[in-house]
GROMACS .gro file of C-alpha atoms in nm:
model
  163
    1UNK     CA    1   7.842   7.729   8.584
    2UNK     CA    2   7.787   8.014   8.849
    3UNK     CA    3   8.040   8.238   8.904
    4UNK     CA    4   8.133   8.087   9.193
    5UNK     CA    5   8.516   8.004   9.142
    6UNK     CA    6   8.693   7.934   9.462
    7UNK     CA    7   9.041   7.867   9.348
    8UNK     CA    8   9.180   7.961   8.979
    9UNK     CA    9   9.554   7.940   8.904
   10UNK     CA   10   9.778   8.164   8.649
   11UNK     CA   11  10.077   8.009   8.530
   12UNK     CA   12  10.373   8.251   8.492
   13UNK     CA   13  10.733   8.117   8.390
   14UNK     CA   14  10.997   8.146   8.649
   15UNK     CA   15  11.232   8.480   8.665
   16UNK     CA   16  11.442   8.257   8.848
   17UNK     CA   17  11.701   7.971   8.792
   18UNK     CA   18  11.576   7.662   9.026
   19UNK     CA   19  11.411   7.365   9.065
   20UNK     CA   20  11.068   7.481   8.897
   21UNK     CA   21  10.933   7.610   8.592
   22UNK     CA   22  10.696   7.826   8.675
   23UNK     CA   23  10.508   8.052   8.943
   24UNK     CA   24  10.064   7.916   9.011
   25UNK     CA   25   9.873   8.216   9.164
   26UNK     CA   26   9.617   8.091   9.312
   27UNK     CA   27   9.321   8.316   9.394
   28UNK     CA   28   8.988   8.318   9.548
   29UNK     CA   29   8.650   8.442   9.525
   30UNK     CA   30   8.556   8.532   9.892
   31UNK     CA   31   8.217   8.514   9.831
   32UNK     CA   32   8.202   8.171   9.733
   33UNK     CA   33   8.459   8.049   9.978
   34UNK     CA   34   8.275   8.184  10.263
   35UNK     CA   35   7.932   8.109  10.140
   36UNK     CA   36   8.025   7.724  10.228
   37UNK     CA   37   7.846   7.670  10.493
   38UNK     CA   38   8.092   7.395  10.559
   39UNK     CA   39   8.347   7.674  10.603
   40UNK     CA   40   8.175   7.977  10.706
   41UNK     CA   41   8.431   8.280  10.676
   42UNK     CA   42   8.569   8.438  11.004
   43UNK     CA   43   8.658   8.778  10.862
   44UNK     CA   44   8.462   9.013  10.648
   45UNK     CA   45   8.427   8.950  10.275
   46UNK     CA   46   8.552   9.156   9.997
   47UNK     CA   47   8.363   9.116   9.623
   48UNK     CA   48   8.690   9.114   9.472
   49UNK     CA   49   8.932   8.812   9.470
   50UNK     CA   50   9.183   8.734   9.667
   51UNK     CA   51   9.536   8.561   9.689
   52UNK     CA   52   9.525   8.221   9.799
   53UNK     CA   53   9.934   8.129   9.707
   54UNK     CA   54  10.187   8.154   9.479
   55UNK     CA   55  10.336   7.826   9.406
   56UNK     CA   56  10.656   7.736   9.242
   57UNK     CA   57  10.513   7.440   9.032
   58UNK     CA   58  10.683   7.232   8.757
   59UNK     CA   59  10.499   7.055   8.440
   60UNK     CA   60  10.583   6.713   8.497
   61UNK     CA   61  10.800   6.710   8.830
   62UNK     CA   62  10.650   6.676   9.162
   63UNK     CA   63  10.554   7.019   9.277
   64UNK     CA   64  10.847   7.161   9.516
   65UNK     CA   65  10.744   7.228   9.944
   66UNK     CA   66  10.879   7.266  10.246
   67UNK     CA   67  11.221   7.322  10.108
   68UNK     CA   68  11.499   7.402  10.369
   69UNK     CA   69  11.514   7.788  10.412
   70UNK     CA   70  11.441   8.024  10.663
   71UNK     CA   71  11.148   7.993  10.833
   72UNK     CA   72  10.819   8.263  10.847
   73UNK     CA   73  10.937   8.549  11.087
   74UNK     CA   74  10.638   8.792  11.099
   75UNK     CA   75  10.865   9.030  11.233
   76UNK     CA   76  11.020   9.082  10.907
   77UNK     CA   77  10.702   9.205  10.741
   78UNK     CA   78  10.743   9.540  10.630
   79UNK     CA   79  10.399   9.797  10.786
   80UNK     CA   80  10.311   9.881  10.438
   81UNK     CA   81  10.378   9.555  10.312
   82UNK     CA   82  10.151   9.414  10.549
   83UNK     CA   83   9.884   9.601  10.529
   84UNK     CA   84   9.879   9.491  10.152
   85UNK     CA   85   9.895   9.152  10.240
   86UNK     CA   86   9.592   9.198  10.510
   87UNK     CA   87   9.389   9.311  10.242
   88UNK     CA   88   9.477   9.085   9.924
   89UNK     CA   89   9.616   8.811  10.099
   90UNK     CA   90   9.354   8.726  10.409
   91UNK     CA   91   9.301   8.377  10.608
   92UNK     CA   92   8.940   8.375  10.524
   93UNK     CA   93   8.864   8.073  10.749
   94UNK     CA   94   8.974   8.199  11.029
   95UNK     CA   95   9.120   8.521  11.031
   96UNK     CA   96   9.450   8.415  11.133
   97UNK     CA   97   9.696   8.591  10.826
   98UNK     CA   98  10.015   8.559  10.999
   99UNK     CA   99   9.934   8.183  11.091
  100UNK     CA  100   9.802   8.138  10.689
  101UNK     CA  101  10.102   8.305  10.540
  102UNK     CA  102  10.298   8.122  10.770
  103UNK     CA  103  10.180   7.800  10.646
  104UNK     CA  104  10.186   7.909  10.253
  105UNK     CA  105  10.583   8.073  10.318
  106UNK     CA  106  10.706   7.728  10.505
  107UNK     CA  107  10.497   7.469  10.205
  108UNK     CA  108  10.547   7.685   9.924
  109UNK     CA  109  10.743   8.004   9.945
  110UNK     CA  110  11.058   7.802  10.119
  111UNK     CA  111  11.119   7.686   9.772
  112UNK     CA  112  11.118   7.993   9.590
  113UNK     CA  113  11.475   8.068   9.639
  114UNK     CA  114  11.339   8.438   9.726
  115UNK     CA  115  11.372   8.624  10.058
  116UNK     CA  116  11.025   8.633  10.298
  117UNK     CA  117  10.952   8.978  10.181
  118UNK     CA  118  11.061   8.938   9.805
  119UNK     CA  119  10.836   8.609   9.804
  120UNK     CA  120  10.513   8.784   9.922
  121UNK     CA  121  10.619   9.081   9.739
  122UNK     CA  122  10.615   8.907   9.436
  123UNK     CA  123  10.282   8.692   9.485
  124UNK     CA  124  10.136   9.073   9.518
  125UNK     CA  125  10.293   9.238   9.222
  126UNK     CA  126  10.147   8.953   8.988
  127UNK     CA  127   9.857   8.961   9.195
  128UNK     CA  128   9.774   9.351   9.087
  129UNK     CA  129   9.937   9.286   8.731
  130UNK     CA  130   9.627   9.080   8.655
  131UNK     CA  131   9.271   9.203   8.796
  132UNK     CA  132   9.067   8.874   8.721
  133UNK     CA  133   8.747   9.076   8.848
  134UNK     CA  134   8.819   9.308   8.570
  135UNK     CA  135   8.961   9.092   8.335
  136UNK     CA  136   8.635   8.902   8.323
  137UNK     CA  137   8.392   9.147   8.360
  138UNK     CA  138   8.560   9.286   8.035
  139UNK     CA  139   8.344   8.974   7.871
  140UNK     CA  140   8.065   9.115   8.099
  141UNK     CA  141   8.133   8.827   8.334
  142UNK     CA  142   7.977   8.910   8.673
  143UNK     CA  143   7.911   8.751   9.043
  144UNK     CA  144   7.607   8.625   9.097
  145UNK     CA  145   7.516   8.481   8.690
  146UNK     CA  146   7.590   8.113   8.516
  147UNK     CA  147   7.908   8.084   8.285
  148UNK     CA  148   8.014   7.756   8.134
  149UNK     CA  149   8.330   7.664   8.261
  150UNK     CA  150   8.564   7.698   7.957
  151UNK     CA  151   8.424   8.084   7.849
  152UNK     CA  152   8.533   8.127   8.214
  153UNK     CA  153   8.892   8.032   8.152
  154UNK     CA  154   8.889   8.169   7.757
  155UNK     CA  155   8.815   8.471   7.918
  156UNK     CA  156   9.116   8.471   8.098
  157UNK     CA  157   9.380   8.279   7.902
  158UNK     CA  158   9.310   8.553   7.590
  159UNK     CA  159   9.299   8.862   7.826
  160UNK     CA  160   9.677   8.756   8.047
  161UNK     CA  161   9.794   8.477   7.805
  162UNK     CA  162   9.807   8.239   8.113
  163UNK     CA  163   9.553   7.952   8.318
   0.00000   0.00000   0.00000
């Protein structure tokens, strides 16, 4: 398999009581994602991967969205915290991040029982808790070269105990 993962999801269990187990980051690798030419990207692309969600997700429940809560105010967004988000968090297709973060805040964060800012806070914090680049480039893992599927996620699940 080239390295060419688009989406890969860490599981991490819930710090908080509700109706889910556990938080999915999902992350992608620009490169790949915006080498589709299905789905050419509209922004410029970094060699380093980028979040894609954080999900509240369950084991055997259906997966909680578009809970009732407050709904994405862009106003809220903290300077700093934004420009974090513009560079980890980016709408690749399009370049639209407040529309994209809109979208993953109403589907997914809306169920996290968290505040706006605490929500994409957190999806950040786990984000730069766990470098995938480096964490699989410690098993000299790089862009560009052919990796069976299951050293891939080895790789990972021994180096941050989650997949």
């Amino acid at each position: 398999m080239k390295f060419t993962c688009l989406l890969l999801f860490f599981v991490f269990p819930t710090l908080i009581g509700g109706s889910f187990e556990f938080w999915k980051l999902a992350e992608t690798w620009p490169p790949t994602f915006c080498g589709n030419t299905k789905n050419p990207c509209a922004v410029q692309i970094s060699s380093k991967f980028t979040i894609h969600g954080l999900w509240p997700s369950n084991n055997s429940n259906p997966q909680p969205q578009f809970c009732p809560s407050a709904k994405f105010d862009e106003n809220k967004i903290r300077k700093n915290l934004k420009t974090q988000l513009e560079t980890n968090w980016p709408a690749l297709k399009d370049g639209n991040n407040i529309s994209f973060w809109t979208y993953e805040w109403n589907k997914h964060g809306t169920c996290s029982q968290l505040h706006q800012n605490d929500f994409l806070e957190l999806a950040l914090r786990i984000f730069f808790e766990h470098d995938l680049k480096a964490t699989l480039q410690k098993k000299n893992m790089v862009s560009g070269h052919n990796y069976a599927r299951v050293d891939i996620y080895t790789a990972i699940y021994n180096d941050i105990g989650a997949m």
